[in-house]
PDB file of C-alpha atoms in Angstrom:
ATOM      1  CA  UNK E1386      -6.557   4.144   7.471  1.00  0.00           C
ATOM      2  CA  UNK E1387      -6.644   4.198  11.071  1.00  0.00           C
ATOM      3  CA  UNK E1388      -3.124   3.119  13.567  1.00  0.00           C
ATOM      4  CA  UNK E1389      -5.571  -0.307  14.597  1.00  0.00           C
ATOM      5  CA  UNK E1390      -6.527  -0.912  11.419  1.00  0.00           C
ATOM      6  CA  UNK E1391      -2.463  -0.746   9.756  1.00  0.00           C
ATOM      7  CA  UNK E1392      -1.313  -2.605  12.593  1.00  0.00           C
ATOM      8  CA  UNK E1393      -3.697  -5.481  12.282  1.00  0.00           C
ATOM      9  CA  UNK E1394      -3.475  -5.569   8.048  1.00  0.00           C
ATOM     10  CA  UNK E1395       0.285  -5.746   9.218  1.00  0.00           C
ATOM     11  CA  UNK E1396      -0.231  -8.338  11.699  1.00  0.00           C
ATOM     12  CA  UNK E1397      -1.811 -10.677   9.621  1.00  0.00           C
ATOM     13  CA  UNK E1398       0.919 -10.163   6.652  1.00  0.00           C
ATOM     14  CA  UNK E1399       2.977 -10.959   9.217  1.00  0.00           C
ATOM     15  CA  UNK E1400       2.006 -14.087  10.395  1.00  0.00           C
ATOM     16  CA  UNK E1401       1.622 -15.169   6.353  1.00  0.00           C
ATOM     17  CA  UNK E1402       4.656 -14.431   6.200  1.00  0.00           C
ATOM     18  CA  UNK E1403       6.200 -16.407   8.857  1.00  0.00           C
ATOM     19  CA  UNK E1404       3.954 -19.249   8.084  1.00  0.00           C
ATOM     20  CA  UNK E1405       5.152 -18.924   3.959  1.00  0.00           C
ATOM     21  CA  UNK E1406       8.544 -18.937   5.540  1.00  0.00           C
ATOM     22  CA  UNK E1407       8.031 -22.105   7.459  1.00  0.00           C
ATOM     23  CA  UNK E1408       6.973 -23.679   4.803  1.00  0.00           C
ATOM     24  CA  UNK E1409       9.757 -23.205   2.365  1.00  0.00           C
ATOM     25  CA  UNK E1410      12.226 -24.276   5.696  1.00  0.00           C
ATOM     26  CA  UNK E1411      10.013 -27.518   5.756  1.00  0.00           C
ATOM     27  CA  UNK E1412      10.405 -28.162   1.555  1.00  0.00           C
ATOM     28  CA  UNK E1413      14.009 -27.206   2.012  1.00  0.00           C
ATOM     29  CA  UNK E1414      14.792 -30.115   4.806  1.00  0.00           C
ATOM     30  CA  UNK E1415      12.770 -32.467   2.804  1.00  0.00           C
ATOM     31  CA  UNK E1416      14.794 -31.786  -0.404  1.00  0.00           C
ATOM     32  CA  UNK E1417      18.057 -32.185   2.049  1.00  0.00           C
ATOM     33  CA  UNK E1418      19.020 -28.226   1.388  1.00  0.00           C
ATOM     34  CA  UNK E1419      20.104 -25.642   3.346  1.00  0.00           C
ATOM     35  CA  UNK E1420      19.479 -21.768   3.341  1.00  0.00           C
ATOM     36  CA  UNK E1421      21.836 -19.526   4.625  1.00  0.00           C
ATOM     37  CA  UNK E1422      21.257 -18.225   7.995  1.00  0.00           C
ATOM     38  CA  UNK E1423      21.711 -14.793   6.474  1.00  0.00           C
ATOM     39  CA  UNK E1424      19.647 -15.222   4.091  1.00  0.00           C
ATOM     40  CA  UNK E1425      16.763 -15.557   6.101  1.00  0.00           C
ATOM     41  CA  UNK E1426      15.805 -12.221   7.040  1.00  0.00           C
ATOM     42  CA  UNK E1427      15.858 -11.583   3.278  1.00  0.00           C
ATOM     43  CA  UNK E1428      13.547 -14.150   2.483  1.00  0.00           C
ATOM     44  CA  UNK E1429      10.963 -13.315   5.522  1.00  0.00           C
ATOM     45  CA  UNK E1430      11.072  -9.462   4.737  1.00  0.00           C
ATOM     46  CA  UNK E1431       9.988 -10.868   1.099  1.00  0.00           C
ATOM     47  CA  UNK E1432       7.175 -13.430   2.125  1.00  0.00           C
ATOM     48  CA  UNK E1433       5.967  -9.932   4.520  1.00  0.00           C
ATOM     49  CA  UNK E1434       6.086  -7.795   1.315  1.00  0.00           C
ATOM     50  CA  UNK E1435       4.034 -10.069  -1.247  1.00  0.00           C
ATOM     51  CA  UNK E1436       1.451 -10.764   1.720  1.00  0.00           C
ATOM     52  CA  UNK E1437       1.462  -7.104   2.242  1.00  0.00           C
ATOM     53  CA  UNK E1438       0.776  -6.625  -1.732  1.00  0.00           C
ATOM     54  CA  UNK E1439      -1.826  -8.808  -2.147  1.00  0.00           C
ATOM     55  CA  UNK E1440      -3.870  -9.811   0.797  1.00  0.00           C
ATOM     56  CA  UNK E1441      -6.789  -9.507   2.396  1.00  0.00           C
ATOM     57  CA  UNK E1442      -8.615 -11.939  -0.185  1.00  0.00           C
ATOM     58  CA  UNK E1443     -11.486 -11.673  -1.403  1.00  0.00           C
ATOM     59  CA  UNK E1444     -13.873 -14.010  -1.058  1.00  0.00           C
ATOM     60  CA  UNK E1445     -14.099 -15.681  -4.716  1.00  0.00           C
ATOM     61  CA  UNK E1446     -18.197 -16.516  -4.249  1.00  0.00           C
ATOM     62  CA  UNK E1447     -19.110 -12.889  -3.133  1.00  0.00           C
ATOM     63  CA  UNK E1448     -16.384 -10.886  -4.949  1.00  0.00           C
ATOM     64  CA  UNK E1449     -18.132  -8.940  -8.262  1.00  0.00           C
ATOM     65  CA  UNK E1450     -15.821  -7.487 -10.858  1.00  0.00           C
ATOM     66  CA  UNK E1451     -18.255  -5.488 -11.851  1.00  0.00           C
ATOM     67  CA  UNK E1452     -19.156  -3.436  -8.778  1.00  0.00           C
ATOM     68  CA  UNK E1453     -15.704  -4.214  -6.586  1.00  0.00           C
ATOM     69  CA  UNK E1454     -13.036  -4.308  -9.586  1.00  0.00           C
ATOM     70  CA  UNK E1455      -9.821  -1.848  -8.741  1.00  0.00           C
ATOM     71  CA  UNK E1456      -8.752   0.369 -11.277  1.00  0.00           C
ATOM     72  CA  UNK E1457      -4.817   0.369 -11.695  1.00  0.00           C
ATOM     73  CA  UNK E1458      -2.425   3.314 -11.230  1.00  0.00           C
ATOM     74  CA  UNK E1459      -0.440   3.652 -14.126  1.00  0.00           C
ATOM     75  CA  UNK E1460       0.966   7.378 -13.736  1.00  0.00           C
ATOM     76  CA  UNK E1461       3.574   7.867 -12.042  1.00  0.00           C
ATOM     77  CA  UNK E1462       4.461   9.755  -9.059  1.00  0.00           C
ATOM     78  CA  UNK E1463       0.799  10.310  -7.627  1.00  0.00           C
ATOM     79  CA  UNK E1464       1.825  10.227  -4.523  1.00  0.00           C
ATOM     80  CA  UNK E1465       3.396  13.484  -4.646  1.00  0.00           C
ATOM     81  CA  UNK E1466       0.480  15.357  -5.598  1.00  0.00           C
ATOM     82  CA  UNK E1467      -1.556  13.658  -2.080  1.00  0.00           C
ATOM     83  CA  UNK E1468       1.617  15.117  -0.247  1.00  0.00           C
ATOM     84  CA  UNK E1469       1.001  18.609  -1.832  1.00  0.00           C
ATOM     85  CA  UNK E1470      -2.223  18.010  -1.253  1.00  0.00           C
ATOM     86  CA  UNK E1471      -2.135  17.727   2.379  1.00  0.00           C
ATOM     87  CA  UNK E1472       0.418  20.621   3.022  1.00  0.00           C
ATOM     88  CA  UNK E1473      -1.493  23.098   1.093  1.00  0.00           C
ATOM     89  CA  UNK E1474      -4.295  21.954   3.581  1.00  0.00           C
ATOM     90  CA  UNK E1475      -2.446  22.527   6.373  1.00  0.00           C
ATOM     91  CA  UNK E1476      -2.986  18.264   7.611  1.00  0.00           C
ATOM     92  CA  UNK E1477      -1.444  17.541  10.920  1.00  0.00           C
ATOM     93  CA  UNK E1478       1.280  14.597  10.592  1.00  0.00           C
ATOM     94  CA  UNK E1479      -1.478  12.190  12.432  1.00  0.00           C
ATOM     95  CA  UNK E1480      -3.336  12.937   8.804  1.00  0.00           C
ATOM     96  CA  UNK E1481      -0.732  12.296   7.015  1.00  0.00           C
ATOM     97  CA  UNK E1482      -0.293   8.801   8.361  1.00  0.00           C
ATOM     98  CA  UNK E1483      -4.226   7.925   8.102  1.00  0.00           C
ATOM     99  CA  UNK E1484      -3.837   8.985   4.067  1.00  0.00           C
ATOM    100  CA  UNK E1485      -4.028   5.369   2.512  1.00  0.00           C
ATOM    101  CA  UNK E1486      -1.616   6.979  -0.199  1.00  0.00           C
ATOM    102  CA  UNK E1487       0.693   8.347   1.949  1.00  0.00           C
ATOM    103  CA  UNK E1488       0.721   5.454   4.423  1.00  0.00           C
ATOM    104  CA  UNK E1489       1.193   2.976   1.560  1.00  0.00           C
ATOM    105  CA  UNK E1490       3.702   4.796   0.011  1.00  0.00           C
ATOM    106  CA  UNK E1491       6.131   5.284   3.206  1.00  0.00           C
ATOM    107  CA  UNK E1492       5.428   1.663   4.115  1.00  0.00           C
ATOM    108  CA  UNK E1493       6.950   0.264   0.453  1.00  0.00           C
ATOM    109  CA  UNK E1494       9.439   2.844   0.903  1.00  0.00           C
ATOM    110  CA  UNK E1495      10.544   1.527   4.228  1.00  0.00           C
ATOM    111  CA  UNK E1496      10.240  -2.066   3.656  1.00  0.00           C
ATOM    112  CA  UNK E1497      11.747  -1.954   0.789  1.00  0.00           C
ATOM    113  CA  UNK E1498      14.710  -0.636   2.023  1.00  0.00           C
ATOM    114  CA  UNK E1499      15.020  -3.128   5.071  1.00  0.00           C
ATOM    115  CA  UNK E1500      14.692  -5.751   1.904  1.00  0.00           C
ATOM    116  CA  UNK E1501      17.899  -3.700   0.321  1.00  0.00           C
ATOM    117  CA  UNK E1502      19.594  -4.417   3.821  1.00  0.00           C
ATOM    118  CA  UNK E1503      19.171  -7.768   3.895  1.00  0.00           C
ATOM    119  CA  UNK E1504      20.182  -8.312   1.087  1.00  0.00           C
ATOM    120  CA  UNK E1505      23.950  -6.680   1.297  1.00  0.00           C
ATOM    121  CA  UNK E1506      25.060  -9.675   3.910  1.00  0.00           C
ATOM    122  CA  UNK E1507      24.727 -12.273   0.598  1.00  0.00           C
ATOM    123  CA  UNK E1508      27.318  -9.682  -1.233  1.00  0.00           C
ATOM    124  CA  UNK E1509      25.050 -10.013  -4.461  1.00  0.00           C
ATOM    125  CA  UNK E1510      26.299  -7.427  -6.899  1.00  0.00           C
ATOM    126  CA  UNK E1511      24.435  -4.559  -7.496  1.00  0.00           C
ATOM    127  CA  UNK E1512      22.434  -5.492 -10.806  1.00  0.00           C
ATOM    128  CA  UNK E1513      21.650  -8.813  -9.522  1.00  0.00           C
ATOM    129  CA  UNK E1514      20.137  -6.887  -6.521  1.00  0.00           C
ATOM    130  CA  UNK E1515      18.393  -4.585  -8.912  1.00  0.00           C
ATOM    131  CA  UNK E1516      17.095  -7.435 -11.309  1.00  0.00           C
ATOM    132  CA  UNK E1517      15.714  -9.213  -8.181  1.00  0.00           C
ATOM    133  CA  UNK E1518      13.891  -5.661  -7.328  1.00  0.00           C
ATOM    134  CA  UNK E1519      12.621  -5.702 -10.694  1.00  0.00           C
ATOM    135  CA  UNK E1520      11.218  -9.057 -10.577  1.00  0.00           C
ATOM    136  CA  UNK E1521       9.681  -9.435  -7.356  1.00  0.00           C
ATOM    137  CA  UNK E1522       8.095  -5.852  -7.594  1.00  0.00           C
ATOM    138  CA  UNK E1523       7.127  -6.667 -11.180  1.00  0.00           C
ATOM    139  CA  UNK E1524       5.814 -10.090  -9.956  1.00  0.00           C
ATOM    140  CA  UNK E1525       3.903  -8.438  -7.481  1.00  0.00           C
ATOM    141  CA  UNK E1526       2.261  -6.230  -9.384  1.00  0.00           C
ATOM    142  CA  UNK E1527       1.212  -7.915 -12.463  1.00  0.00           C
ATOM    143  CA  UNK E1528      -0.965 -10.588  -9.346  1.00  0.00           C
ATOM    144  CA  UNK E1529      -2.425  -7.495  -8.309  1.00  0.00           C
ATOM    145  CA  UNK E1530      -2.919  -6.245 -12.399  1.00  0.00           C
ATOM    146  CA  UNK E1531      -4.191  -9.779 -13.351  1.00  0.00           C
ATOM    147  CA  UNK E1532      -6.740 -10.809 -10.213  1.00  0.00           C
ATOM    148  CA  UNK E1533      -4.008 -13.046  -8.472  1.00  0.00           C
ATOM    149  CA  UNK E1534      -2.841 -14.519 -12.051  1.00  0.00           C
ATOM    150  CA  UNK E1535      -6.608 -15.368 -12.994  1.00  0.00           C
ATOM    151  CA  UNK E1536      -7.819 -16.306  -9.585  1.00  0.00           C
ATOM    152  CA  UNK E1537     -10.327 -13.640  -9.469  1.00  0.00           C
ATOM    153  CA  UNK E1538     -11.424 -12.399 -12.883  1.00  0.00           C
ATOM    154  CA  UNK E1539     -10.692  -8.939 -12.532  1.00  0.00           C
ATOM    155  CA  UNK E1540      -7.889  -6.973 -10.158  1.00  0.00           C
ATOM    156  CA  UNK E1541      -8.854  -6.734  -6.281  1.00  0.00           C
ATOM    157  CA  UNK E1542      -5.504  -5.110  -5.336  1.00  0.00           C
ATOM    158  CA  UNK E1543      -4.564  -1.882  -6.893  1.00  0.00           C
ATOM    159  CA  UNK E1544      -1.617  -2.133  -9.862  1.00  0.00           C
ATOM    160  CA  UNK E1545       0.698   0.933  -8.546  1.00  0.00           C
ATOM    161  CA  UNK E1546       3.539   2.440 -11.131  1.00  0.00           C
ATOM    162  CA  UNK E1547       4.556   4.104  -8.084  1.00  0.00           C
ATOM    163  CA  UNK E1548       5.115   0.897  -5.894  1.00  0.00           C
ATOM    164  CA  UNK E1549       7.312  -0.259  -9.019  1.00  0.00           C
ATOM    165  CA  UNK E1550       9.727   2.385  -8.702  1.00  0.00           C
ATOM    166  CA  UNK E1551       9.438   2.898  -4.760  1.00  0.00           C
ATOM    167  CA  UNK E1552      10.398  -1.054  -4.424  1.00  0.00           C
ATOM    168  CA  UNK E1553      12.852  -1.268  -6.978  1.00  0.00           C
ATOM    169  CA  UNK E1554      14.663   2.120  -5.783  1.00  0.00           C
ATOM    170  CA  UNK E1555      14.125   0.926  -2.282  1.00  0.00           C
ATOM    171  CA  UNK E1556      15.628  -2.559  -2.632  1.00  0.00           C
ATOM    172  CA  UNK E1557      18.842  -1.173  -4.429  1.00  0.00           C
ATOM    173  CA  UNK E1558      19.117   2.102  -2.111  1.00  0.00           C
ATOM    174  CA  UNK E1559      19.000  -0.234   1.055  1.00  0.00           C
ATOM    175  CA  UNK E1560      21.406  -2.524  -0.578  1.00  0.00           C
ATOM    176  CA  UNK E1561      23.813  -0.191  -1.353  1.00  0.00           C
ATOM    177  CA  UNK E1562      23.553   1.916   1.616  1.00  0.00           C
ATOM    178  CA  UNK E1563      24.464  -0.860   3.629  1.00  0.00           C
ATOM    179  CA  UNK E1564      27.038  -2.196   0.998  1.00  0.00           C
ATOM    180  CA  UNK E1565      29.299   1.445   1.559  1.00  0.00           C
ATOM    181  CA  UNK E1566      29.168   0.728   5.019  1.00  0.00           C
ATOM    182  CA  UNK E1567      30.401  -3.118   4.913  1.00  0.00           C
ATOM    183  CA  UNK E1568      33.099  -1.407   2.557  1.00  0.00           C
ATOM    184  CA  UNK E1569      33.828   1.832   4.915  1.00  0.00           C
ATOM    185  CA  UNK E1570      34.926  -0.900   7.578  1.00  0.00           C
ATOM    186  CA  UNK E1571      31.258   0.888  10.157  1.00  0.00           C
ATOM    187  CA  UNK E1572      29.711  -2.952  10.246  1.00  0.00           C
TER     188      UNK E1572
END
C-alpha cells in the first residue's frame, strides 16, 4: 500500500467520519440532547475507526462472492510472522510501511489507543472502557465477517482475530495510560 494511496483511504474515512458525526449532532438537537464536549473526540475517533473497518464499498451490482469474497483471519497473531518476515529479509522501514499487514496493524494499534485517550476525560471505569472495546471491535468485525450484516452476501472486508485484540488492548492501554497520568497530577 503506497503513502498516496493510505492517505487518501484515510481521507475519505475521514470525511465519513465527520459527516457520521454531524449527523448524530443534528439527531441529538432534534431530540433536545446534549453530548459532552469531551466526549466528542471520543465519538469522532469512533465514527473514523468503523469507516476505516469497513469502507471502500463495494458496489452491490458488480460485487461477486464467488470470485471477490475475503477469507477471514481467524489465527491469531499473524502479524508477527509478516514482521519476522520482513527482518529476516532485510526490508527497509519504507517496506515495512507499504506491507498492508504491517500498515494495518500499526494503524489499529495507534488509533486505538488515541480512542483509549479519549476516553479517560469521561472517567469511565476501566471494565466499562474494556466492554466498550469489546463491543465496538466485536461489532466491527462481525460487519466485516457477515458482508455488512447481510448487505453483501458474502464478506468484502477481511474478519481479523488480530484487530480484535489490537483494538480491545489498544482502547484499554490508551485509557489507562492516560488515566495514571490524570491520577499522577502530569494533566
Amino acid at each position: 500500500m503506497s503513502l498516496p494511496h493510505m492517505l487518501s483511504y484515510a481521507g475519505l474515512a475521514a470525511v465519513y467520519a465527520l459527516i457520521a458525526a454531524a449527523l448524530v449532532l443534528a439527531g441529538m438537537a432534534l431530540a433536545r440532547r446534549t453530548l459532552e464536549r469531551r466526549a466528542w473526540p471520543a465519538l469522532v475517533l469512533v465514527l473514523f475507526l468503523i469507516a476505516l473497518a469497513l469502507h471502500p464499498f463495494p458496489d452491490p451490482a458488480t460485487f461477486d462472492c464467488r470470485t471477490q469474497a475475503v477469507v477471514p483471519k481467524f489465527v491469531p497473531l499473524r502479524w508477527l510472522d509478516t514482521i519476522a518476515e520482513l527482518r529476516a529479509l532485510g526490508a527497509p522501514p519504507a517496506a515495512w510501511l507499504q506491507d498492508l499487514m504491517v500498515a494495518s496493524t500499526v494503524m489499529n494499534l495507534v488509533l486505538s489507543l488515541a480512542i483509549g485517550a479519549t476516553l479517560a476525560p469521561l472517567r469511565l471505569g476501566t471494565g466499562a472502557v474494556l466492554m466498550f472495546g469489546l463491543c465496538l471491535s466485536l461489532g466491527i468485525e462481525v460487519a466485516q465477517l457477515t458482508g455488512l450484516f447481510g448487505v453483501y452476501g458474502c464478506p468484502y472486508r477481511q474478519f481479523d482475530v488480530d484487530d480484535l485484540i489490537l483494538n480491545v488492548g489498544g482502547i484499554v492501554v490508551g485509557y489507562c495510560a492516560v488515566r495514571w497520568r490524570y491520577r499522577s497530577g502530569a494533566m
